[in-house]
Amino acid sequence: MDKFRISGGRPLKGRVSISGAKNSALPCMAAAVLTPETVILHNLPYVRDIITQRRLLEDIGATVLTPELRTHKITAAHIELFEAPYELVKTMRASVLALGPLLARFGKAKVSLPGGCAIGTRPIDLHLAGFEKLGAEVKLEAGNVVARAPRDGRLRGGEIHFEKITVTGTENLMMAATLAWGRTTLYNAAREPEITDLAELLNKMGARIRGAGTSTIQVDGVEALGGAEHTIIPDRIEAGTFIIAAAMTAGELEIKDCRPEHSAALIAKLREAGVELQELNPTTLHVGGAMKLTASDVTTQPHPDFPTDMQAQYMALMTQAQGRSQIVETVFENRFMHTSELQRMGARIHIDGSRATVDGVTRLTGAPVIASDLRASASLVLAGLVAEGETVVDRVYHIDRGYEKIEAKLRAVGADIERVRESVTAPPGATAEADAAVV
Ligand code: UD1
């Protein structure tokens, strides 16, 4: 398992280019299953989850060509398997995104359930309830969810009211509805930019979707979808992580190829906390100047509010801000796994249920720490960049799932960080276990 060795204390300076959004690329890749024609996707990030999703597509019979590193040409003309197997679902929960497209086009799909609790409390219960609303029969068989469309093999349009906002749930149902008979309306839908990006691709493929990006999405089913070409939006979480890296190290970064309008809540919060941010043009942000970081409270919420995927990194920032801040996590339970590691580096953080209280400013000191999930690992890297001495972040396979060559990008702007390669790689199950709380 690879590690990062970081020597803290260097301000970051220079330019960094943001990769494509993993969370948009994953559903867009799954969408290619909706058509026998070729879907060409550009600007895919070169991260582990994309490789896993590609493997899933190839396992079920799709052909994936890579004419360039960041371009995939996906053709799902001959699908032979209609399932996302346990082996893949346990390493990446987003594999459940195969369900909607398989069910819509072939009338059947099977997906293994990750973990071991009752179906009612599973984090895909809302996806399944939605499929049932579209006329599917959903059963649990030997740890798998097996879904079937009505006898004629085609889903029926329906009204789906999501009890709770779910990002991949909205994506799964939106994809399923594209080939259903009649109209589907999704209420209380997620509004993330990744939903809008997926809808844009689906509409290019011939789908009839309106309202993506709002909480009511209407899909008029069509008989078939065709090929399309699409460029994935930039990763707003990677952009946010680099903004915080610049702010924490009192550095100066130009963040290129991003979309500031996708990060409005984060940018507003960071400005409130004293981060100097300027929008140089619609795709470039400048961070830097005389920054005096001050504590500012935050509560995570679905988009357009402050993203849960930035909570861990924001907590690292708050250890360097003057005063006491409260960070409330409302989207996921158990998403404070980075806290104990930050405490080992000297951070003063108190957890009470879903609320973390951070007291700053703390002089962090380097320590060996263990990454527990994707965004938690990012917060440990950020802490390492300002800590005195050496920080060794273990289990960086978590960060490799979603950040493209983070150590190379950080090194290019002045960080002292290196990857220490170890010959033993993580067993596939190891990632899933530790990632159980979040996708
Ligand atoms: C997606 C993102 C993830 C991000 C999260 C919230 C992808 C691949 N992943 O995950 O990075 O952290 O959105 O912004 O896009 N829930 C249920 N039942 C369901 C579905 C969800 O109870 O059927 C709950 C979850 O446990 C969680 C909340 O709803 O508490 C939100 O989860 P959801 O939006 O579905 O997250 P993901 O789509 O899995």
mmCIF file of C-alpha atoms in Angstrom, residues 2 4 6 241 309 311-313 316 335-339 341-342 345 369-385 391-403 406 410 417 434-435 438:
data_model
loop_
_atom_site.group_PDB
_atom_site.id
_atom_site.type_symbol
_atom_site.label_atom_id
_atom_site.label_comp_id
_atom_site.label_asym_id
_atom_site.label_seq_id
_atom_site.Cartn_x
_atom_site.Cartn_y
_atom_site.Cartn_z
ATOM 1 C CA ASP A 2 1.463 3.351 -1.029
ATOM 2 C CA PHE A 4 2.678 9.888 1.119
ATOM 3 C CA ILE A 6 5.060 15.167 3.425
ATOM 4 C CA THR A 241 -9.218 21.183 -2.020
ATOM 5 C CA ASP A 309 -17.308 16.272 0.274
ATOM 6 C CA GLN A 311 -16.197 19.026 5.160
ATOM 7 C CA ALA A 312 -12.981 17.187 6.056
ATOM 8 C CA GLN A 313 -10.788 19.649 4.143
ATOM 9 C CA ALA A 316 -8.236 21.027 8.371
ATOM 10 C CA ARG A 335 -18.146 11.289 8.511
ATOM 11 C CA PHE A 336 -15.657 12.501 11.099
ATOM 12 C CA MET A 337 -13.150 9.686 10.714
ATOM 13 C CA HIS A 338 -10.367 12.149 9.896
ATOM 14 C CA THR A 339 -10.775 13.865 13.265
ATOM 15 C CA GLU A 341 -5.939 11.552 12.922
ATOM 16 C CA LEU A 342 -5.971 15.377 12.908
ATOM 17 C CA MET A 345 -1.227 15.934 14.698
ATOM 18 C CA VAL A 369 -1.612 9.018 10.065
ATOM 19 C CA ILE A 370 -3.997 6.677 8.311
ATOM 20 C CA ALA A 371 -6.367 7.697 5.559
ATOM 21 C CA SER A 372 -9.840 6.279 6.146
ATOM 22 C CA ASP A 373 -11.771 7.463 3.103
ATOM 23 C CA LEU A 374 -11.376 9.612 0.054
ATOM 24 C CA ARG A 375 -12.042 13.109 1.415
ATOM 25 C CA ALA A 376 -10.655 12.330 4.877
ATOM 26 C CA SER A 377 -7.344 11.520 3.215
ATOM 27 C CA ALA A 378 -7.357 14.890 1.496
ATOM 28 C CA SER A 379 -7.723 16.628 4.850
ATOM 29 C CA LEU A 380 -4.720 14.726 6.219
ATOM 30 C CA VAL A 381 -2.617 15.744 3.233
ATOM 31 C CA LEU A 382 -3.667 19.370 3.792
ATOM 32 C CA ALA A 383 -2.737 19.148 7.458
ATOM 33 C CA GLY A 384 0.602 17.604 6.476
ATOM 34 C CA LEU A 385 1.344 20.584 4.221
ATOM 35 C CA THR A 391 3.768 13.487 8.090
ATOM 36 C CA VAL A 392 3.335 10.022 6.619
ATOM 37 C CA VAL A 393 -0.160 9.351 5.281
ATOM 38 C CA ASP A 394 -0.804 5.640 5.013
ATOM 39 C CA ARG A 395 -3.373 3.899 2.782
ATOM 40 C CA VAL A 396 -3.392 6.536 0.066
ATOM 41 C CA TYR A 397 -5.321 4.171 -2.192
ATOM 42 C CA HIS A 398 -8.306 6.058 -0.801
ATOM 43 C CA ILE A 399 -7.089 9.337 -2.246
ATOM 44 C CA ASP A 400 -6.166 7.641 -5.534
ATOM 45 C CA ARG A 401 -9.844 6.752 -5.973
ATOM 46 C CA GLY A 402 -10.774 10.352 -6.607
ATOM 47 C CA TYR A 403 -7.808 12.743 -6.882
ATOM 48 C CA ILE A 406 -2.483 14.814 -6.191
ATOM 49 C CA LEU A 410 1.106 19.588 -5.218
ATOM 50 C CA ILE A 417 5.488 15.528 -0.884
ATOM 51 C CA ALA A 434 -12.871 1.471 5.259
ATOM 52 C CA ASP A 435 -15.026 3.371 2.803
ATOM 53 C CA VAL A 438 -19.280 7.251 2.242
#
